[in-house]
Amino acid sequence: MIYWHIFLAFFIPGILGYGGGPASIPLIEQEVVGRYAWLTTKEFGEVLAIGNALPGPIATKMAGYIGYEVAGIPGAFVALFATVAPSLLLMIFLLGILYKFKDSPKVQRMTAYVRPVIAVLLGVLTYQFFSQSVIESGVWHSLFLIAASYYLLEKRKIHPAFVISGSLVYGAIFLS
């Protein structure tokens, strides 16, 4: 029964918390502290502070920690699944509708309009990453990493994880 309670404690805020993690924090607090009394208000505040200090979505970090505290590793998995399940189900539902009408001229026009927007957003993001890299690391290091990454990814077909790891090692050695 504890797993069902963990699931509900994180699934309900996931459905009702419009706007993502920060919007669902009060709802999670109500479930975890108010309804089930798994944590005190002080402990919840500490979990929130730790979650804010770490990278990534706040709600999933809190769910994993609280689920683990309540019911161990299975509790952490249940809480994490319950946190992402509303978005996952909605995405599957919407993609099902989109796939059903994929041959519709309206849907084809919509996707045709979205593609250039995504390309521009990715281009802007690339420019921001590059300009920040030049500011923090210097132009020569940035150009070397771009050229080496291109060569390794496109010409040698090295897996991106290895290229990223190599870049991290390069940064640790030469940019420390």
Short mmCIF file of C-alpha atoms in Angstrom, two decimals:
data_model
loop_
_atom_site.label_atom_id
_atom_site.label_comp_id
_atom_site.label_asym_id
_atom_site.label_seq_id
_atom_site.Cartn_x
_atom_site.Cartn_y
_atom_site.Cartn_z
CA MET A 1 0.00 0.00 0.00
CA ILE A 2 2.93 2.34 0.65
CA TYR A 3 3.88 2.29 -3.03
CA TRP A 4 0.36 3.32 -4.00
CA HIS A 5 0.54 6.22 -1.55
CA ILE A 6 3.93 7.26 -2.93
CA PHE A 7 2.53 7.09 -6.45
CA LEU A 8 -0.46 9.26 -5.56
CA ALA A 9 1.66 11.72 -3.58
CA PHE A 10 3.67 12.57 -6.71
CA PHE A 11 1.19 11.80 -9.51
CA ILE A 12 -1.47 14.24 -8.29
CA PRO A 13 0.93 17.22 -8.08
CA GLY A 14 2.23 16.23 -11.51
CA ILE A 15 -1.26 16.54 -12.95
CA LEU A 16 -2.27 19.68 -11.10
CA GLY A 17 1.08 21.51 -11.04
CA TYR A 18 0.77 23.52 -14.22
CA GLY A 19 4.15 25.02 -15.10
CA GLY A 20 6.44 22.21 -14.01
CA GLY A 21 8.52 21.62 -10.90
CA PRO A 22 8.39 25.01 -9.15
CA ALA A 23 4.61 25.18 -9.55
CA SER A 24 4.15 21.70 -8.10
CA ILE A 25 6.36 22.16 -5.02
CA PRO A 26 3.52 23.41 -2.78
CA LEU A 27 1.37 20.50 -3.95
CA ILE A 28 4.14 18.00 -3.20
CA GLU A 29 4.63 19.61 0.20
CA GLN A 30 0.91 19.22 0.94
CA GLU A 31 1.03 15.52 0.08
CA VAL A 32 4.36 14.65 1.70
CA VAL A 33 4.05 16.79 4.86
CA GLY A 34 0.34 17.43 5.23
CA ARG A 35 -1.35 14.24 4.10
CA TYR A 36 1.16 11.44 4.67
CA ALA A 37 3.51 13.08 7.23
CA TRP A 38 6.57 11.41 5.74
CA LEU A 39 8.62 14.56 6.41
CA THR A 40 8.31 17.55 8.69
CA THR A 41 8.14 21.04 7.23
CA LYS A 42 11.76 21.60 8.19
CA GLU A 43 12.89 18.37 6.54
CA PHE A 44 10.91 19.22 3.42
CA GLY A 45 12.63 22.61 3.31
CA GLU A 46 16.01 20.91 3.52
CA VAL A 47 15.09 18.50 0.72
CA LEU A 48 13.94 21.48 -1.35
CA ALA A 49 17.23 23.30 -0.69
CA ILE A 50 19.25 20.25 -1.72
CA GLY A 51 17.08 19.81 -4.82
CA ASN A 52 17.61 23.43 -5.82
CA ALA A 53 21.37 23.07 -5.43
CA LEU A 54 21.57 20.16 -7.88
CA PRO A 55 21.13 20.38 -11.66
CA GLY A 56 17.99 19.10 -13.30
CA PRO A 57 14.25 19.24 -12.68
CA ILE A 58 13.44 19.91 -9.04
CA ALA A 59 10.34 17.72 -8.81
CA THR A 60 12.12 14.57 -9.99
CA LYS A 61 15.04 15.09 -7.61
CA MET A 62 12.68 15.57 -4.70
CA ALA A 63 10.58 12.58 -5.74
CA GLY A 64 13.60 10.31 -5.94
CA TYR A 65 14.89 11.38 -2.53
CA ILE A 66 11.55 11.27 -0.73
CA GLY A 67 10.58 7.98 -2.34
CA TYR A 68 13.89 6.50 -1.26
CA GLU A 69 13.48 7.79 2.30
CA VAL A 70 9.98 6.35 2.56
CA ALA A 71 10.38 2.96 0.84
CA GLY A 72 13.96 2.48 -0.35
CA ILE A 73 14.98 1.99 -3.96
CA PRO A 74 11.56 0.70 -5.12
CA GLY A 75 9.97 3.75 -3.51
CA ALA A 76 12.36 6.02 -5.39
CA PHE A 77 11.42 4.36 -8.70
CA VAL A 78 7.70 4.63 -7.96
CA ALA A 79 8.01 8.31 -7.00
CA LEU A 80 10.10 9.14 -10.09
CA PHE A 81 7.66 7.34 -12.37
CA ALA A 82 4.70 9.07 -10.74
CA THR A 83 6.37 12.45 -11.26
CA VAL A 84 6.95 11.97 -14.99
CA ALA A 85 3.85 9.85 -15.73
CA PRO A 86 1.41 12.77 -16.29
CA SER A 87 3.69 14.39 -18.88
CA LEU A 88 4.49 11.02 -20.43
CA LEU A 89 0.83 10.03 -20.76
CA LEU A 90 -0.15 13.41 -22.18
CA MET A 91 2.70 13.29 -24.68
CA ILE A 92 1.74 9.79 -25.81
CA PHE A 93 -1.89 10.87 -26.14
CA LEU A 94 -1.03 14.00 -28.15
CA LEU A 95 1.45 12.16 -30.35
CA GLY A 96 -1.23 9.54 -30.99
CA ILE A 97 -3.59 12.25 -32.21
CA LEU A 98 -0.85 13.86 -34.29
CA TYR A 99 0.07 10.49 -35.82
CA LYS A 100 -3.58 9.75 -36.57
CA PHE A 101 -3.89 12.97 -38.55
CA LYS A 102 -0.36 13.01 -39.99
CA ASP A 103 -1.66 12.98 -43.57
CA SER A 104 -3.94 15.93 -42.96
CA PRO A 105 -2.89 19.05 -44.89
CA LYS A 106 -3.33 21.16 -41.74
CA VAL A 107 -0.98 18.96 -39.71
CA GLN A 108 1.55 18.89 -42.55
CA ARG A 109 1.43 22.71 -42.76
CA MET A 110 1.81 22.96 -38.99
CA THR A 111 4.92 20.76 -38.98
CA ALA A 112 6.28 22.64 -41.98
CA TYR A 113 5.93 25.90 -40.01
CA VAL A 114 7.50 24.45 -36.88
CA ARG A 115 10.67 23.08 -38.52
CA PRO A 116 12.22 26.46 -39.42
CA VAL A 117 11.44 27.79 -35.95
CA ILE A 118 13.25 24.84 -34.37
CA ALA A 119 16.19 25.34 -36.73
CA VAL A 120 16.44 29.02 -35.77
CA LEU A 121 16.20 28.20 -32.05
CA LEU A 122 18.97 25.60 -32.39
CA GLY A 123 21.07 28.10 -34.33
CA VAL A 124 20.62 30.75 -31.64
CA LEU A 125 21.48 28.21 -28.96
CA THR A 126 24.62 27.17 -30.87
CA TYR A 127 25.70 30.80 -31.21
CA GLN A 128 25.15 31.43 -27.49
CA PHE A 129 27.16 28.32 -26.56
CA PHE A 130 29.97 29.32 -28.92
CA SER A 131 30.14 32.93 -27.75
CA GLN A 132 30.15 31.82 -24.10
CA SER A 133 32.88 29.30 -24.89
CA VAL A 134 35.02 31.99 -26.53
CA ILE A 135 34.56 34.29 -23.53
CA GLU A 136 35.38 31.63 -20.94
CA SER A 137 37.94 29.46 -22.75
CA GLY A 138 39.36 31.56 -25.54
CA VAL A 139 38.92 31.45 -29.26
CA TRP A 140 41.69 28.91 -29.99
CA HIS A 141 40.49 26.35 -27.47
CA SER A 142 36.92 26.75 -28.73
CA LEU A 143 37.91 26.39 -32.39
CA PHE A 144 40.10 23.36 -31.58
CA LEU A 145 37.26 21.64 -29.74
CA ILE A 146 34.80 22.40 -32.55
CA ALA A 147 37.17 21.05 -35.22
CA ALA A 148 38.11 17.98 -33.17
CA SER A 149 34.48 17.24 -32.36
CA TYR A 150 33.44 17.58 -35.99
CA TYR A 151 36.25 15.28 -37.12
CA LEU A 152 35.54 12.66 -34.47
CA LEU A 153 31.75 12.72 -34.92
CA GLU A 154 31.43 13.03 -38.69
CA LYS A 155 34.59 11.51 -40.14
CA ARG A 156 35.52 8.87 -37.55
CA LYS A 157 31.91 8.13 -36.38
CA ILE A 158 32.91 8.16 -32.69
CA HIS A 159 29.98 7.98 -30.25
CA PRO A 160 29.02 11.44 -28.89
CA ALA A 161 29.48 10.29 -25.28
CA PHE A 162 33.18 9.65 -25.95
CA VAL A 163 33.59 13.01 -27.68
CA ILE A 164 31.96 14.79 -24.74
CA SER A 165 34.14 12.84 -22.29
CA GLY A 166 37.24 13.74 -24.29
CA SER A 167 36.24 17.39 -24.26
CA LEU A 168 35.81 17.25 -20.49
CA VAL A 169 39.28 15.75 -20.09
CA TYR A 170 40.73 18.39 -22.44
CA GLY A 171 39.08 21.13 -20.39
CA ALA A 172 40.32 19.64 -17.12
CA ILE A 173 43.90 19.44 -18.40
CA PHE A 174 44.27 22.62 -20.46
CA LEU A 175 41.69 25.01 -18.98
CA SER A 176 42.19 24.49 -15.27
#
